Amino acid sequence: MVRAERVILVGTADKGESARRRGLQELDELALLVEQAGGEVVDRYLQARDNPEVGLGPGALQEVAQRVLELDSGVVVSNDDLAPSRLHQWARVLGPGTRIIDRTQVILDIFAQRAFSREGRVQVELAQLQYLLPRLRHSGTAPSRAGAGIGTRGPGETHLEMDRRKIRSRIKALEEAIETLQKERAARRRRRQHHRVPLITLVGYTNVGKSTLFERLTRRAQLAQDALFVTLDPSVHRILIPGVGPALLTDTVGFVERLPHTLVAAFRATLDEVVEADVLLEVLDASKPTLDQQQEAVEEVLNDIGASHIKRIKVYNQWDKLPADTIKPQDGIAVSARYDQGFAGLYTAISHALEDFFIDQWLFVPWNDAVVWKRIYQEATIIARHDTEDGSRMLIRAPRAVLPGLIHLSDDP
Ligand SMILES: Nc1nc2c(ncn2[C@@H]2O[C@H](COP(=O)(O)OP(=O)(O)OP(=O)(O)O)[C@@H](O)[C@H]2O)c(=O)[nH]1
Ligand SMILES: [Mg+2]
């Protein structure tokens, strides 16, 4: 087994007790990120300064260098983003044997491990190269600290030895590929629109249990729904929700605090599933004391991508870890994805949230109007009908988005 890389975390904070606490909390989160990226945190270093935005002072940097030696650490992770000039300054002090990465790179690394779709892989590679380009040494070759490990993995890793010119042309090719993929995705979405069913998207802080919930919700439904399985984007699955009917469920990449803005932009297409959703399930890990932090991070990302107006159901997951007499939340649903608990309440909440997705409407459909009959069977539910010689007068329930087409096609005398 490969030994985990020994990592030292470094951050800065304003002077004062509350700033310090906040700084330590951020390092806690960074530690979580580093562990998820496969590293082992052996030390944390937080410098309190009057103006933390200037970064770590030279004395502090020397101290970090000392600890690197003492603790036999190969990687220093900065909580603050390192501009290229700062990176070179650190590299001079910490020496060539130490790999220096920052929070953005750790996040990129985690994204790289999670991106499975072609579009996701292309986006990660692009973000990695855009990040790498200004940080290459002026000699035109990759930094000597390059090598396999946290911050260097993913589709971009094969380019670490490339020169700038090649990287630039690769970036251009990737941008073109993304444009094509986005067009394809838009076309797919338009086709999906045609048989519109509600889109439910799971969002939430990283590691709260989104994928577990996704699996539970889809597996159950797929058992009942095997024949209706439609090929969609791999992360989108059709499910059956009691009281609602068919819906699409999407899992998304986990959010983290201070998700870098460039990354948010790079992942826009993937996050389109969030923006397009009819309902968001905001999954929280109820067993963690960091609930507020989880919610803030989610809030920030949703604002960034313009999804804060979408209906949202708070899903307090991992409820099984709490004492049995814990009071249930008023503003959401308590569930345990792992133990299939609380799903009935979740389905009810989803069906309430989707109330205005559907609309009930009386229509008259002539017997010979095959087109409308077909659409009604495919896209609507017949709630009541009264047949006459010429056709059928019926009350249907249909998604709001498809109704105008149906009314246009048929005359209601
Ligand atoms: N006890 C308990 N553990 C859970 C529950 N739901 C998820 N987990 C565990 O929490 C961990 C994270 O679950 P995931 O479903 O991968 O979380 P995620 O939100 O998809 O995480 P990312 O995709 O990494 O952002 C896994 O080890 C799960 O087994 C739950 O309801 N109870
Ligand atoms: Mg997941």
CSV table of C-alpha atoms and ligand atoms in Angstrom, one decimal, residues 114 207 209-212 251-254, ligand 2:
chain,number,residue,atom,x,y,z
A,114,ARG,CA,-14.8,12.6,-8.9
A,207,ASN,CA,-19.5,14.0,2.3
A,209,GLY,CA,-24.5,11.6,2.1
A,210,LYS,CA,-25.8,12.8,-1.2
A,211,SER,CA,-24.7,9.8,-3.2
A,212,THR,CA,-26.0,7.4,-0.6
A,251,ASP,CA,-26.5,13.8,-7.9
A,252,THR,CA,-23.9,16.6,-7.9
A,253,VAL,CA,-20.4,17.2,-6.9
A,254,GLY,CA,-20.1,18.1,-3.2
B,2,MG,MG,-21.2,12.0,-3.7
